[in-house]
PDB file of C-alpha atoms in Angstrom:
ATOM      1  CA  UNK A   1      55.739 -66.896-114.498  1.00 74.00           C
ATOM      2  CA  UNK A   2      52.131 -67.126-113.415  1.00 84.00           C
ATOM      3  CA  UNK A   3      51.947 -68.497-109.948  1.00 88.00           C
ATOM      4  CA  UNK A   4      48.708 -70.194-108.771  1.00 92.00           C
ATOM      5  CA  UNK A   5      47.776 -71.259-105.326  1.00 92.00           C
ATOM      6  CA  UNK A   6      44.919 -73.629-104.446  1.00 94.00           C
ATOM      7  CA  UNK A   7      43.354 -73.661-100.992  1.00 94.00           C
ATOM      8  CA  UNK A   8      40.253 -75.198 -99.396  1.00 95.00           C
ATOM      9  CA  UNK A   9      41.181 -78.989 -99.455  1.00 96.00           C
ATOM     10  CA  UNK A  10      40.582 -81.341 -96.823  1.00 97.00           C
ATOM     11  CA  UNK A  11      38.513 -84.351 -95.594  1.00 98.00           C
ATOM     12  CA  UNK A  12      34.764 -84.421 -95.917  1.00 98.00           C
ATOM     13  CA  UNK A  13      32.104 -87.268 -95.260  1.00 98.00           C
ATOM     14  CA  UNK A  14      30.271 -88.667 -98.251  1.00 98.00           C
ATOM     15  CA  UNK A  15      27.524 -86.322 -99.262  1.00 98.00           C
ATOM     16  CA  UNK A  16      29.216 -83.410 -97.930  1.00 98.00           C
ATOM     17  CA  UNK A  17      30.440 -80.099 -99.658  1.00 98.00           C
ATOM     18  CA  UNK A  18      33.722 -78.392-100.066  1.00 98.00           C
ATOM     19  CA  UNK A  19      34.883 -75.252-101.676  1.00 98.00           C
ATOM     20  CA  UNK A  20      38.173 -74.771-103.438  1.00 98.00           C
ATOM     21  CA  UNK A  21      39.958 -71.647-104.426  1.00 96.00           C
ATOM     22  CA  UNK A  22      42.540 -70.559-106.766  1.00 93.00           C
ATOM     23  CA  UNK A  23      44.339 -67.229-106.425  1.00 88.00           C
ATOM     24  CA  UNK A  24      47.139 -65.350-108.038  1.00 81.00           C
ATOM     25  CA  UNK A  25      48.558 -61.679-107.779  1.00 74.00           C
ATOM     26  CA  UNK A  26      49.327 -61.502-111.519  1.00 69.00           C
ATOM     27  CA  UNK A  27      47.978 -58.224-112.897  1.00 68.00           C
ATOM     28  CA  UNK A  28      46.796 -59.971-116.150  1.00 77.00           C
ATOM     29  CA  UNK A  29      44.713 -62.416-114.463  1.00 81.00           C
ATOM     30  CA  UNK A  30      41.678 -61.320-116.671  1.00 82.00           C
ATOM     31  CA  UNK A  31      43.533 -62.545-119.668  1.00 88.00           C
ATOM     32  CA  UNK A  32      43.524 -66.242-118.697  1.00 91.00           C
ATOM     33  CA  UNK A  33      40.949 -68.947-118.848  1.00 94.00           C
ATOM     34  CA  UNK A  34      40.823 -71.186-115.714  1.00 95.00           C
ATOM     35  CA  UNK A  35      40.307 -74.834-115.396  1.00 97.00           C
ATOM     36  CA  UNK A  36      40.115 -77.389-112.551  1.00 98.00           C
ATOM     37  CA  UNK A  37      41.513 -80.817-112.875  1.00 98.00           C
ATOM     38  CA  UNK A  38      42.045 -83.714-110.515  1.00 98.00           C
ATOM     39  CA  UNK A  39      44.233 -86.768-110.346  1.00 98.00           C
ATOM     40  CA  UNK A  40      43.120 -89.854-108.323  1.00 97.00           C
ATOM     41  CA  UNK A  41      45.687 -92.378-107.411  1.00 91.00           C
ATOM     42  CA  UNK A  42      46.239 -94.707-110.227  1.00 94.00           C
ATOM     43  CA  UNK A  43      44.170 -92.670-112.668  1.00 96.00           C
ATOM     44  CA  UNK A  44      44.739 -90.209-115.462  1.00 96.00           C
ATOM     45  CA  UNK A  45      44.369 -86.436-115.012  1.00 97.00           C
ATOM     46  CA  UNK A  46      40.671 -85.548-115.383  1.00 98.00           C
ATOM     47  CA  UNK A  47      39.331 -82.252-116.537  1.00 98.00           C
ATOM     48  CA  UNK A  48      36.449 -81.080-114.337  1.00 98.00           C
ATOM     49  CA  UNK A  49      35.390 -77.459-114.971  1.00 98.00           C
ATOM     50  CA  UNK A  50      36.651 -74.339-116.810  1.00 97.00           C
ATOM     51  CA  UNK A  51      35.705 -70.840-117.104  1.00 96.00           C
ATOM     52  CA  UNK A  52      36.721 -68.218-119.754  1.00 95.00           C
ATOM     53  CA  UNK A  53      38.773 -65.242-119.050  1.00 91.00           C
ATOM     54  CA  UNK A  54      35.776 -62.876-118.639  1.00 88.00           C
ATOM     55  CA  UNK A  55      33.584 -65.539-116.876  1.00 90.00           C
ATOM     56  CA  UNK A  56      30.994 -65.701-119.674  1.00 92.00           C
ATOM     57  CA  UNK A  57      31.651 -69.297-120.724  1.00 95.00           C
ATOM     58  CA  UNK A  58      31.633 -72.276-118.475  1.00 97.00           C
ATOM     59  CA  UNK A  59      32.061 -76.069-119.259  1.00 97.00           C
ATOM     60  CA  UNK A  60      31.851 -79.180-117.060  1.00 98.00           C
ATOM     61  CA  UNK A  61      32.732 -82.656-117.320  1.00 98.00           C
ATOM     62  CA  UNK A  62      29.713 -85.005-117.164  1.00 97.00           C
ATOM     63  CA  UNK A  63      31.051 -86.598-114.032  1.00 94.00           C
ATOM     64  CA  UNK A  64      30.624 -83.365-112.181  1.00 96.00           C
ATOM     65  CA  UNK A  65      27.813 -81.658-113.835  1.00 95.00           C
ATOM     66  CA  UNK A  66      24.976 -80.513-111.556  1.00 97.00           C
ATOM     67  CA  UNK A  67      27.416 -81.090-108.443  1.00 98.00           C
ATOM     68  CA  UNK A  68      30.247 -78.640-109.140  1.00 98.00           C
ATOM     69  CA  UNK A  69      30.008 -74.987-109.876  1.00 98.00           C
ATOM     70  CA  UNK A  70      33.020 -72.806-111.034  1.00 97.00           C
ATOM     71  CA  UNK A  71      33.141 -69.107-110.659  1.00 94.00           C
ATOM     72  CA  UNK A  72      35.501 -66.289-110.891  1.00 91.00           C
ATOM     73  CA  UNK A  73      35.988 -62.827-109.497  1.00 87.00           C
ATOM     74  CA  UNK A  74      38.657 -60.828-111.520  1.00 79.00           C
ATOM     75  CA  UNK A  75      38.801 -58.162-109.027  1.00 83.00           C
ATOM     76  CA  UNK A  76      39.828 -60.435-106.411  1.00 83.00           C
ATOM     77  CA  UNK A  77      41.722 -62.509-108.969  1.00 84.00           C
ATOM     78  CA  UNK A  78      40.005 -65.576-107.510  1.00 90.00           C
ATOM     79  CA  UNK A  79      38.458 -68.704-109.094  1.00 93.00           C
ATOM     80  CA  UNK A  80      36.453 -70.980-106.868  1.00 96.00           C
ATOM     81  CA  UNK A  81      34.930 -74.512-107.423  1.00 98.00           C
ATOM     82  CA  UNK A  82      32.043 -75.282-105.270  1.00 98.00           C
ATOM     83  CA  UNK A  83      31.706 -79.030-104.710  1.00 98.00           C
ATOM     84  CA  UNK A  84      28.598 -80.693-103.394  1.00 98.00           C
ATOM     85  CA  UNK A  85      27.275 -84.489-103.023  1.00 98.00           C
ATOM     86  CA  UNK A  86      30.900 -85.657-102.874  1.00 98.00           C
ATOM     87  CA  UNK A  87      31.528 -89.295-102.856  1.00 97.00           C
ATOM     88  CA  UNK A  88      34.681 -91.477-102.184  1.00 97.00           C
ATOM     89  CA  UNK A  89      35.307 -91.617-105.972  1.00 95.00           C
ATOM     90  CA  UNK A  90      35.948 -87.767-105.868  1.00 97.00           C
ATOM     91  CA  UNK A  91      38.818 -88.299-103.626  1.00 97.00           C
ATOM     92  CA  UNK A  92      41.886 -86.895-105.595  1.00 98.00           C
ATOM     93  CA  UNK A  93      44.417 -84.110-105.795  1.00 98.00           C
ATOM     94  CA  UNK A  94      42.732 -81.034-107.346  1.00 98.00           C
ATOM     95  CA  UNK A  95      44.617 -78.516-109.485  1.00 98.00           C
ATOM     96  CA  UNK A  96      43.846 -75.233-110.943  1.00 96.00           C
ATOM     97  CA  UNK A  97      45.359 -74.221-114.176  1.00 96.00           C
ATOM     98  CA  UNK A  98      45.507 -71.144-116.476  1.00 94.00           C
ATOM     99  CA  UNK A  99      45.365 -70.883-120.321  1.00 93.00           C
ATOM    100  CA  UNK A 100      46.130 -67.398-121.758  1.00 91.00           C
ATOM    101  CA  UNK A 101      43.540 -66.234-124.390  1.00 87.00           C
ATOM    102  CA  UNK A 102      42.974 -63.210-126.523  1.00 83.00           C
ATOM    103  CA  UNK A 103      39.963 -60.922-125.559  1.00 78.00           C
ATOM    104  CA  UNK A 104      38.672 -61.664-129.028  1.00 83.00           C
ATOM    105  CA  UNK A 105      38.426 -65.372-128.752  1.00 88.00           C
ATOM    106  CA  UNK A 106      36.881 -66.245-125.319  1.00 89.00           C
ATOM    107  CA  UNK A 107      36.636 -69.935-124.504  1.00 92.00           C
ATOM    108  CA  UNK A 108      37.505 -72.622-122.238  1.00 94.00           C
ATOM    109  CA  UNK A 109      38.055 -76.489-122.766  1.00 96.00           C
ATOM    110  CA  UNK A 110      38.907 -79.381-120.574  1.00 97.00           C
ATOM    111  CA  UNK A 111      42.002 -80.325-122.362  1.00 96.00           C
ATOM    112  CA  UNK A 112      44.956 -80.203-119.878  1.00 97.00           C
ATOM    113  CA  UNK A 113      47.404 -79.675-122.744  1.00 96.00           C
ATOM    114  CA  UNK A 114      46.005 -76.248-123.512  1.00 95.00           C
ATOM    115  CA  UNK A 115      46.903 -74.861-120.166  1.00 96.00           C
ATOM    116  CA  UNK A 116      50.141 -73.289-119.535  1.00 93.00           C
ATOM    117  CA  UNK A 117      50.400 -72.647-115.852  1.00 94.00           C
ATOM    118  CA  UNK A 118      49.553 -74.950-112.944  1.00 95.00           C
ATOM    119  CA  UNK A 119      49.163 -74.822-109.061  1.00 95.00           C
ATOM    120  CA  UNK A 120      50.666 -77.231-106.736  1.00 96.00           C
ATOM    121  CA  UNK A 121      47.213 -78.920-106.016  1.00 97.00           C
ATOM    122  CA  UNK A 122      45.030 -79.315-103.006  1.00 97.00           C
ATOM    123  CA  UNK A 123      44.087 -82.747-101.664  1.00 98.00           C
ATOM    124  CA  UNK A 124      40.490 -83.740-101.341  1.00 98.00           C
ATOM    125  CA  UNK A 125      39.523 -86.865 -99.413  1.00 98.00           C
ATOM    126  CA  UNK A 126      36.082 -88.172 -99.168  1.00 98.00           C
ATOM    127  CA  UNK A 127      35.472 -90.741 -96.497  1.00 96.00           C
ATOM    128  CA  UNK A 128      33.239 -91.775 -93.569  1.00 91.00           C
TER     129      UNK A 128
END
């Protein structure tokens, strides 16, 4: 069982910034691609950003490209999501997820079905 814990959620005003973190103590952290997803009330799960196991590949959804940045530190076993220019439509519960991958096939995609392990989520609310 790979346990993931998100932190850094909260309430921010429109136009503001927030940083989310995803951490684990698993020794094989560097064998997993990590993705960030969100679910807004009444909407489907949306893939936002992902990073390959070694950090060399990153992909973003069009809705967050240029506003969100994903990065990872395999020494600290941490993945972060830097979010800026937040708007009310960004209000959602944000999840990190892990997808095991072989060293010879680094990749990441925004398909939630590819991810095997999920955190409990962190609420982000954007409001005046």
